[in-house]
Short mmCIF file of C-alpha atoms in Angstrom, two decimals:
data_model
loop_
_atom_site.label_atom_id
_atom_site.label_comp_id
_atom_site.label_asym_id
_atom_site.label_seq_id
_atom_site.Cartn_x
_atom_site.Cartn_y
_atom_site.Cartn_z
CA UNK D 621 -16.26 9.31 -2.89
CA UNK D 622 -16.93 5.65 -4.08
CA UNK D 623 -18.02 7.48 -7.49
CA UNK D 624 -14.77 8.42 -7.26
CA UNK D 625 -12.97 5.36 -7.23
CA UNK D 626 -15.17 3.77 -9.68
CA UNK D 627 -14.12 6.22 -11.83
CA UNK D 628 -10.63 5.72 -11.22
CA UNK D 629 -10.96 2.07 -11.65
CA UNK D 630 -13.02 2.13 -14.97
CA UNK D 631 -9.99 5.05 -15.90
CA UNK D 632 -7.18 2.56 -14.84
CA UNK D 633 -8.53 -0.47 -16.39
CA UNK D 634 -9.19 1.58 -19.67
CA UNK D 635 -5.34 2.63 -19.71
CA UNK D 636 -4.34 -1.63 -19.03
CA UNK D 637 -6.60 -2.19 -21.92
CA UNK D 638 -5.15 -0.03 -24.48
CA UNK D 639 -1.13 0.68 -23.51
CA UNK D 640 -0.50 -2.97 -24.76
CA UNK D 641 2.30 -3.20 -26.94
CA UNK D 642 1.16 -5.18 -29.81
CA UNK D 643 4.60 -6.85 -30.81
CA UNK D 644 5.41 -7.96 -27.16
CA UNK D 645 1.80 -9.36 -26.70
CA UNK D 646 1.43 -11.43 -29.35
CA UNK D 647 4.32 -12.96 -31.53
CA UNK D 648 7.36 -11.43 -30.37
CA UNK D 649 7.58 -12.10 -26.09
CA UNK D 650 9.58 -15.07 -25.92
CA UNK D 651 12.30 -12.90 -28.25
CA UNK D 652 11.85 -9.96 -25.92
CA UNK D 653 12.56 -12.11 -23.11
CA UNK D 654 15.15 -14.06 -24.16
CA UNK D 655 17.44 -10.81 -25.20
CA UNK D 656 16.08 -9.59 -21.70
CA UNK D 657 17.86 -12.85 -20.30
CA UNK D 658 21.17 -11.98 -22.40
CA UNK D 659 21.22 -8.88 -21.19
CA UNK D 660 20.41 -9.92 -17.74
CA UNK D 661 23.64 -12.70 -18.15
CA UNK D 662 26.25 -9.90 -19.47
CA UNK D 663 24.83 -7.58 -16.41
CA UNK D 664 26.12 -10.21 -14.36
CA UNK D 665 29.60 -11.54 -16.44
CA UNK D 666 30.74 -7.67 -16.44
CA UNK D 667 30.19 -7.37 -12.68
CA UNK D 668 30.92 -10.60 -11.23
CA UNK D 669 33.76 -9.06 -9.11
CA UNK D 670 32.21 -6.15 -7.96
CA UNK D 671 28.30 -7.38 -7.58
CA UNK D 672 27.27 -8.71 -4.46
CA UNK D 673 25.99 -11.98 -3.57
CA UNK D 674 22.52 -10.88 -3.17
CA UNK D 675 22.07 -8.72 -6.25
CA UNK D 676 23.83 -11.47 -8.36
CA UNK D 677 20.93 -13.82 -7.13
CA UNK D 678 18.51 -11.00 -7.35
CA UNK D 679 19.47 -11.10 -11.43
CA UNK D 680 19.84 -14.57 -11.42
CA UNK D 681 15.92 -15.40 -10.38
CA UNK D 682 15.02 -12.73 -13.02
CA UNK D 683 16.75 -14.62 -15.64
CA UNK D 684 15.12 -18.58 -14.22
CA UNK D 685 11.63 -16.51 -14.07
CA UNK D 686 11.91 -15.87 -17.80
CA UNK D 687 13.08 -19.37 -18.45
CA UNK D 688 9.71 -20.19 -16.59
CA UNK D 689 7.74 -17.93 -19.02
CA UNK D 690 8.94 -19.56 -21.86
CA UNK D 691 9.05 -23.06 -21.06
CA UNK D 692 5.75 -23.20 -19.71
CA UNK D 693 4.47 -20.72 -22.76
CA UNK D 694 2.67 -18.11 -20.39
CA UNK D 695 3.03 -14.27 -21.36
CA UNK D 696 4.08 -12.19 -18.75
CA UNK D 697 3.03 -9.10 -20.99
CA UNK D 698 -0.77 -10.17 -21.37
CA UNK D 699 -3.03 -8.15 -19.20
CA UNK D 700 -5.52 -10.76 -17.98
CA UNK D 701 -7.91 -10.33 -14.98
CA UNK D 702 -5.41 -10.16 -11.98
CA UNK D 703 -3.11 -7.89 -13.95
CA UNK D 704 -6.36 -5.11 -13.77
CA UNK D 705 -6.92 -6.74 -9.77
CA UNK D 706 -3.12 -6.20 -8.84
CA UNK D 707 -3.01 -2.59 -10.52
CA UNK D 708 -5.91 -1.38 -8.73
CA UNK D 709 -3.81 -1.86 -5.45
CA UNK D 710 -2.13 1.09 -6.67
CA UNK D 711 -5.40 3.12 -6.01
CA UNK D 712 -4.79 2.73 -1.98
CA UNK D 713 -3.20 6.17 -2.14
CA UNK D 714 -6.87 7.76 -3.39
CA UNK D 715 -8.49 5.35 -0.90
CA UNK D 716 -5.66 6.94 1.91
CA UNK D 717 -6.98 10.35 1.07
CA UNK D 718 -10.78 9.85 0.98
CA UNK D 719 -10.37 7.86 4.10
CA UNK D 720 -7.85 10.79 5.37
CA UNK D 721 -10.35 13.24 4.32
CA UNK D 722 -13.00 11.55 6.55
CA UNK D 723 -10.99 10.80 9.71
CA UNK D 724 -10.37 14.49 9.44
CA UNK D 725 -13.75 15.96 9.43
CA UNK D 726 -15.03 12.91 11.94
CA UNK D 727 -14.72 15.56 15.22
CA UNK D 728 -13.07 18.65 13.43
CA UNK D 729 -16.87 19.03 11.89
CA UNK D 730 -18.69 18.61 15.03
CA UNK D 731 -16.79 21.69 16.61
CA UNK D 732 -17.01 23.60 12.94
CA UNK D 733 -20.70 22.84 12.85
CA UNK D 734 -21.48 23.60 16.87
CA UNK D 735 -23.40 20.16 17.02
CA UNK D 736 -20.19 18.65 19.48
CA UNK D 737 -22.87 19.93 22.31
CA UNK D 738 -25.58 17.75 21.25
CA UNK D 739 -23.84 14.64 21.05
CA UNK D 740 -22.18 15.18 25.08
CA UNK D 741 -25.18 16.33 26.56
CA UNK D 742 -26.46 12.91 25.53
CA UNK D 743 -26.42 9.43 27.37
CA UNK D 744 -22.84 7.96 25.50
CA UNK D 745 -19.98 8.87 27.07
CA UNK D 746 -16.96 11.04 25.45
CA UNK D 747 -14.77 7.69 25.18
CA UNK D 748 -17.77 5.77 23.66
CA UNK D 749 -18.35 8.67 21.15
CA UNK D 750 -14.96 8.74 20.51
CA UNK D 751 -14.48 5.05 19.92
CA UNK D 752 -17.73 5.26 17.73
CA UNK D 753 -16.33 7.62 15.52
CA UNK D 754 -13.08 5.87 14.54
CA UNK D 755 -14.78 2.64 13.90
CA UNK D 756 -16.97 4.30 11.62
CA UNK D 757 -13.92 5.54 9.58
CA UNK D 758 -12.74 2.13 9.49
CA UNK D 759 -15.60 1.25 8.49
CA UNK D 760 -15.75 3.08 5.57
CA UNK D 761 -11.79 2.10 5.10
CA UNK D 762 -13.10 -1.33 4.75
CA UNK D 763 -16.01 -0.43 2.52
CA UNK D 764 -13.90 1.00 0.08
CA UNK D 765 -11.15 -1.65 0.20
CA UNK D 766 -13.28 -3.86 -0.56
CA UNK D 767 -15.50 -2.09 -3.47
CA UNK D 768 -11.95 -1.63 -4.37
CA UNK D 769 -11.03 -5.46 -4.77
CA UNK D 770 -14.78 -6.41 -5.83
CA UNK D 771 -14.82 -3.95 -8.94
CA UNK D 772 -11.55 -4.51 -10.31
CA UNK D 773 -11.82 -8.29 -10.57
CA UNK D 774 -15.61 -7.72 -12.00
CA UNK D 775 -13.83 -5.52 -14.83
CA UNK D 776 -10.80 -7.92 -15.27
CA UNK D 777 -13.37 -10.49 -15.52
CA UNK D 778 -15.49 -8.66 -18.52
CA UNK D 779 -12.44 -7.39 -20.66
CA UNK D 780 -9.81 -10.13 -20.09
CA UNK D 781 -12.24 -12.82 -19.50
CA UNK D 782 -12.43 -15.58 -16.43
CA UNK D 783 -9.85 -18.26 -18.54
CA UNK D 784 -5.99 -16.89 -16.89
CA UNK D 785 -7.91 -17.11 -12.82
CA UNK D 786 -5.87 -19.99 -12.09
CA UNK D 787 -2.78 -18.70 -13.13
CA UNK D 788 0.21 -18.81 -10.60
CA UNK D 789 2.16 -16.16 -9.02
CA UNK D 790 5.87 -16.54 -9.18
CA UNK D 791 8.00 -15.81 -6.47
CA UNK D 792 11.69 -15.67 -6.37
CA UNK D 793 12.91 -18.70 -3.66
CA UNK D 794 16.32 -19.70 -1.95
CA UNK D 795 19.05 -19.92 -4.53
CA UNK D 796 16.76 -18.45 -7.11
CA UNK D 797 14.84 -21.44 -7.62
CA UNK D 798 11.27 -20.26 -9.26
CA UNK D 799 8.00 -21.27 -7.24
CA UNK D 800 5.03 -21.14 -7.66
CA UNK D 801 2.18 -19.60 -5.59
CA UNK D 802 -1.58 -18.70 -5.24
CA UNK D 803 -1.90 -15.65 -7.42
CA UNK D 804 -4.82 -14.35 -5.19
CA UNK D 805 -3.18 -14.96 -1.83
CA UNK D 806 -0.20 -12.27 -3.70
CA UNK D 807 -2.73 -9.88 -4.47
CA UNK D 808 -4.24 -10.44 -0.48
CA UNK D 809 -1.10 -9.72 1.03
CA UNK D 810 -0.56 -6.28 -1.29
CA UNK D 811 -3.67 -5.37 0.14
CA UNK D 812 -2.79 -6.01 3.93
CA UNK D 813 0.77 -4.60 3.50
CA UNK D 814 -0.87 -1.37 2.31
CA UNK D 815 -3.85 -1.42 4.47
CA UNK D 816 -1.78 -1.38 7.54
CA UNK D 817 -0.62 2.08 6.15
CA UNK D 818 -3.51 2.97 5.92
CA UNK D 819 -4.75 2.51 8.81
CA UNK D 820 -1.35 4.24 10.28
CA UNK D 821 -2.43 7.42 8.62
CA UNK D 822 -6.09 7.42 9.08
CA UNK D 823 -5.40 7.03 12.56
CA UNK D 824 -2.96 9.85 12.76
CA UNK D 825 -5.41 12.01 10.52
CA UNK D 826 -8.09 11.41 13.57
CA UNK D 827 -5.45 11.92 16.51
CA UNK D 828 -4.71 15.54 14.62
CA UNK D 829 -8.69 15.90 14.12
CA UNK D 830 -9.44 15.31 17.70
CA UNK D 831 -6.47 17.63 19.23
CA UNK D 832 -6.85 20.48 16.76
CA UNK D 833 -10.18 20.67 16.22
CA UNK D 834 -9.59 21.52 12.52
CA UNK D 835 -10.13 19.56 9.64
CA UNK D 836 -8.16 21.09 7.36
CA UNK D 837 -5.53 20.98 9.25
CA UNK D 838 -5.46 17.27 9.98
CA UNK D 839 -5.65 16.79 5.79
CA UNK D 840 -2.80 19.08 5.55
CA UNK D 841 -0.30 16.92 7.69
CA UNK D 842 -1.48 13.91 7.18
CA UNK D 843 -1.09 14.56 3.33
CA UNK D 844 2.33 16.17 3.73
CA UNK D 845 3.52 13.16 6.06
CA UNK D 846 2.48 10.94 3.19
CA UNK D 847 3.85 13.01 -0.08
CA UNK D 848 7.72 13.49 2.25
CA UNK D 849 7.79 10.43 4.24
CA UNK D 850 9.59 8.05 2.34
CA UNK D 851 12.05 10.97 0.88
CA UNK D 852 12.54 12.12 4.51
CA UNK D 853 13.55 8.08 5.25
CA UNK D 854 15.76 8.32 2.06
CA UNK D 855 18.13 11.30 3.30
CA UNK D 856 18.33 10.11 6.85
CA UNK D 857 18.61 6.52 5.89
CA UNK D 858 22.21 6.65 7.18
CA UNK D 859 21.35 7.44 10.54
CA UNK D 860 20.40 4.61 12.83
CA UNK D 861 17.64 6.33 14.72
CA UNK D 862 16.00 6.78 11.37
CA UNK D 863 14.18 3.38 11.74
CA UNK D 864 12.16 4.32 14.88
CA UNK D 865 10.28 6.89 12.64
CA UNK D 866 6.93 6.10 11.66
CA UNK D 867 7.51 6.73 7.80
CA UNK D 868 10.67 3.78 7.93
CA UNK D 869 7.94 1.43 9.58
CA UNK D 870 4.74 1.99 7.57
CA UNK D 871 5.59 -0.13 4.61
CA UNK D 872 5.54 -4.19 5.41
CA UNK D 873 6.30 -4.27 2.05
CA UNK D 874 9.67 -3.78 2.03
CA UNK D 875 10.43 -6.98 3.91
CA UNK D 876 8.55 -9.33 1.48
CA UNK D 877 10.86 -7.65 -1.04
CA UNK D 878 13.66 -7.79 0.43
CA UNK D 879 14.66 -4.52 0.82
CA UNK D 880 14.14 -3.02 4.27
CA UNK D 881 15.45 0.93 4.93
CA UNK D 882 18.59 -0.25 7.59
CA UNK D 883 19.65 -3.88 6.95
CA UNK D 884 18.91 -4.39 11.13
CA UNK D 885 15.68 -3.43 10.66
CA UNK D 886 12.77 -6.50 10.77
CA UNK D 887 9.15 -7.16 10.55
CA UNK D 888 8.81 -7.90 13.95
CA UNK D 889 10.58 -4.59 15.03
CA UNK D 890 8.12 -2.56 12.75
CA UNK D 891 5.39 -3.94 13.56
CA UNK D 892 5.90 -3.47 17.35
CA UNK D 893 7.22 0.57 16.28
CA UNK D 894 3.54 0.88 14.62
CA UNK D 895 1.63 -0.83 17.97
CA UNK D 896 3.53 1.63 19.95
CA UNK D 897 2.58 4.92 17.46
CA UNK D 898 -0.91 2.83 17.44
CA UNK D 899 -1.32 3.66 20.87
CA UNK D 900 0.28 7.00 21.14
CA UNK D 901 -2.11 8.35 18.95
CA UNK D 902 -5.28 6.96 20.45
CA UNK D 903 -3.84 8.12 23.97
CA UNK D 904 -3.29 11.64 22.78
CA UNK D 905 -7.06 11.57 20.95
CA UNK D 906 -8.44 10.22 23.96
CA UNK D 907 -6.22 12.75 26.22
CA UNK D 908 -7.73 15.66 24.41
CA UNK D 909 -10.97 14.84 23.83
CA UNK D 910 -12.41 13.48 27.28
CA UNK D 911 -10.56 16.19 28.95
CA UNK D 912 -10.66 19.50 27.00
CA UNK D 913 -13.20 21.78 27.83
CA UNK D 914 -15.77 22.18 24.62
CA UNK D 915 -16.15 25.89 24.88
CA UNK D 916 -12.06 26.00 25.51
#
């Protein structure tokens, strides 16, 4: 599995590296952006009746982030070292499935392999072998978030070079006012946003592990849950129970950018929806494990 994503990494770094477009990265980006900007400015003349406030400010800081670009003569096209860092944060979905994969087979392959008897004859209890297996998994969650983060910035650092490190983040503030920000704190809280769900699913894939005793099963749904969540969100968007669902919670993301699945929705309330599924699922593992009979 980790040759696996250090395949995928060398893979995605290789496609950064050469789908460059030659005449936006060297001469002609300041052009580029500034008919972006026109564009941008006639999106907004043509609907300034019907466009509402926040979309109008949306395009707004769009057009003040190119102004940035230019006046400070930095190239949003170039791929430098935290353009390889912040597109390897799209490789959490293969980390969700090898992680998935594991939580799966954790207890599933215990019962498949008949060894379940060795380890509750022994001293541990069922709850401490039960806790000892999911911290392994996260374990290994945090290995490969890590080896994730480690050997993307040790490839940005080799092709692009070390010189664009200090380069800022920009951010989009009140009134569309441009700011500035720690381009490594950004790529941090990617990470965490999509580690939470990751641990959401992981968790679930061990709660289905534990209660089915089948590993293939607990890939199955939590792979389906993941492929159909967020179009299952989409369709029932309109309805207001929608956002107690785990699949409308799952993604912090969505507040940072603004654009949260019911407009009464907050971070607050998901995060308190995914402690409560949290514990639901390590109550139902729990349930089932300490209490089911092995030979049952």
């Amino acid at each position: 599995m980790v040759g696996v994503l250090i395949f995928a990494l060398l893979l995605l770094t290789a496609i950064l590296k050469i789908d460059q477009n030659p005449n936006i990265q060297n001469n002609n980006w300041k052009q580029h952006l500034t008919e972006t900007n026109q564009r941008l400015q006639q999106q907004i003349d043509e609907n300034s009746a019907d466009a509402s406030p926040d979309m109008k400010l949306k395009l707004e800081g769009e057009i003040n982030k190119n102004l940035y670009y230019m006046e400070h003569n930095v190239n949003p096209y170039e791929v430098t070292i935290w353009s390889v860092v912040n597109g390897s944060s799209s490789l959490m979905v293969l980390i969700t499935l090898l992680t998935v994969i594991v939580a799966a087979d954790m207890l599933a392959a215990e019962y498949s392999w008949g060894t379940i008897k060795l380890l509750l004859v022994g001293p541990a209890s069922r709850t401490k072998i039960l806790l000892s297996k999911y911290i392994s998994t996260l374990l290994f969650t945090l290995f490969l978030l890590v080896l994730n983060f480690v050997v993307s910035f040790a490839l940005g650092g080799i092709l692009e070079g070390f010189g664009e490190i200090s380069r800022p983040a920009l951010t989009i503030g009140a009134g569309g006012a441009v700011e500035e920000g720690s381009m490594l704190v950004a790529i941090l809280q990617n990470y965490g946003f999509k580690t939470i769900e990751l641990i959401m699913y992981v968790t679930m894939s061990f709660m289905i592990s534990a209660t089915f005793r089948s590993s293939s099963m607990a890939i199955a749904f939590s792979l389906l849950f993941m492929l159909i969540g967020n179009t299952l969100v989409n369709i029932l968007s309109k309805f207001e129970w929608v956002k107690y669902l785990l699949f409308a919670n799952v993604n912090l993301s969505q507040y940072a950018n603004g654009t949260p699945v019911r407009p009464d929705m907050t971070m607050l309330f998901s995060v308190y929806v995914l402690l409560v599924y949290f514990v639901v699922f390590h109550l139902i593992s729990w349930v089932v494990f300490t209490k089911r009979d092995v030979a049952g």
